C-alpha cells in the first residue's frame, strides 16, 4: 500500500500536534512511502549488511554498481580472465562480505558481463544517490582503474569502458588519463617498497646473530630486484601528489593536503563512502604519505 506511510503519519501527527503535526506527519509519511516504493532490486540486495539505515540505499547502489562495472570492464576485451575474477574475489574478501553478500556481488558481476548491461543508467543512479559528490565518485572510479590492472596492463577496450564510466560520473578524458598515470605510479611505488620490505625481512630472519647484518643482506637483494631508479621513484612520488618537481614548499604541502583530503578514509566515509571500502582507501592514503615523505627527504 504505497499511501500507508502518509496515512499513518497524518493520523499520528494530528493526534500529537493537531494540524501542524498532521502536516509534518504527512511529509514524513510521504518520504517513507517513496523509500519503500523504490525498486531496491537494482541495488543487488547489498543493503542487508549496512547498519546505518540513513545510508543504506546509497551504500547498496554503490556496491552493486562497483561489481557490475567490474564485470562490464572484464568482459570488454572478450573472455573474462581468471586474474580478473580473482580481483573481484579479493575485493569481496577485503570488504569482508559474508556468503549471501558474496552471491549478490557475483550476481552483480554477471549482470555487468551482459552485452545489454545499462551502464549509463547505473552510473546515473549512482551519481544521483551520491548527490554528485566528486570525491566519492573519484574513489569509485579509482577502484575500477585499480581492478582493471589485474593482468598488469589496460587494453584499449578496457580504457574505452573506463572512459564511458568517467564521462558518466562527470569526469573528463584528461581526468581519467591523470588518474590512470597516477595509479601506474602508485603501483611501481608499492612494488618497490614491497621488494625492499621482503628482502629486509628475509635478511633479518637469517642474520639474527648480528644486529646489522640484515641491512647488508637487504641491500644485496634490493640491488637484484627489478631496476627502478631513485630518480624514477621520486618522479612517481611527484605524480602521486599531482605536483611538479619544481613546486615550492607551499605548493607541495598544499598538494599533499589536497591528496589526503581526497583519499583519507575517515573523510571519505564522512562524505558517504561505505565503511566496507575503508581498507581500499587506506592503501591510497599510505601511498600519498610515503610519496610526500620521500619528496621531503630529498629536499634541503
PDB file of C-alpha atoms in Angstrom, residues 134-136 138-139 256-265 267-268 285:
ATOM      1  CA  UNK A 134      33.070  14.332  -6.665  1.00  0.00           C
ATOM      2  CA  UNK A 135      35.421  12.882  -4.040  1.00  0.00           C
ATOM      3  CA  UNK A 136      33.327   9.708  -3.628  1.00  0.00           C
ATOM      4  CA  UNK A 138      36.509   9.693  -7.907  1.00  0.00           C
ATOM      5  CA  UNK A 139      37.130   6.982  -5.305  1.00  0.00           C
ATOM      6  CA  UNK A 256      49.748  16.829  -0.158  1.00  0.00           C
ATOM      7  CA  UNK A 257      46.834  18.127   1.913  1.00  0.00           C
ATOM      8  CA  UNK A 258      44.548  18.084  -1.113  1.00  0.00           C
ATOM      9  CA  UNK A 259      45.506  14.485  -1.949  1.00  0.00           C
ATOM     10  CA  UNK A 260      44.973  13.372   1.653  1.00  0.00           C
ATOM     11  CA  UNK A 261      41.647  15.163   1.776  1.00  0.00           C
ATOM     12  CA  UNK A 262      40.555  13.259  -1.330  1.00  0.00           C
ATOM     13  CA  UNK A 263      41.696   9.858  -0.047  1.00  0.00           C
ATOM     14  CA  UNK A 264      41.690   9.926   3.765  1.00  0.00           C
ATOM     15  CA  UNK A 265      39.423   7.013   4.843  1.00  0.00           C
ATOM     16  CA  UNK A 267      36.878  11.868   5.440  1.00  0.00           C
ATOM     17  CA  UNK A 268      35.664   9.658   2.603  1.00  0.00           C
ATOM     18  CA  UNK A 285      46.379   7.274   1.808  1.00  0.00           C
TER      19      UNK A 285
END
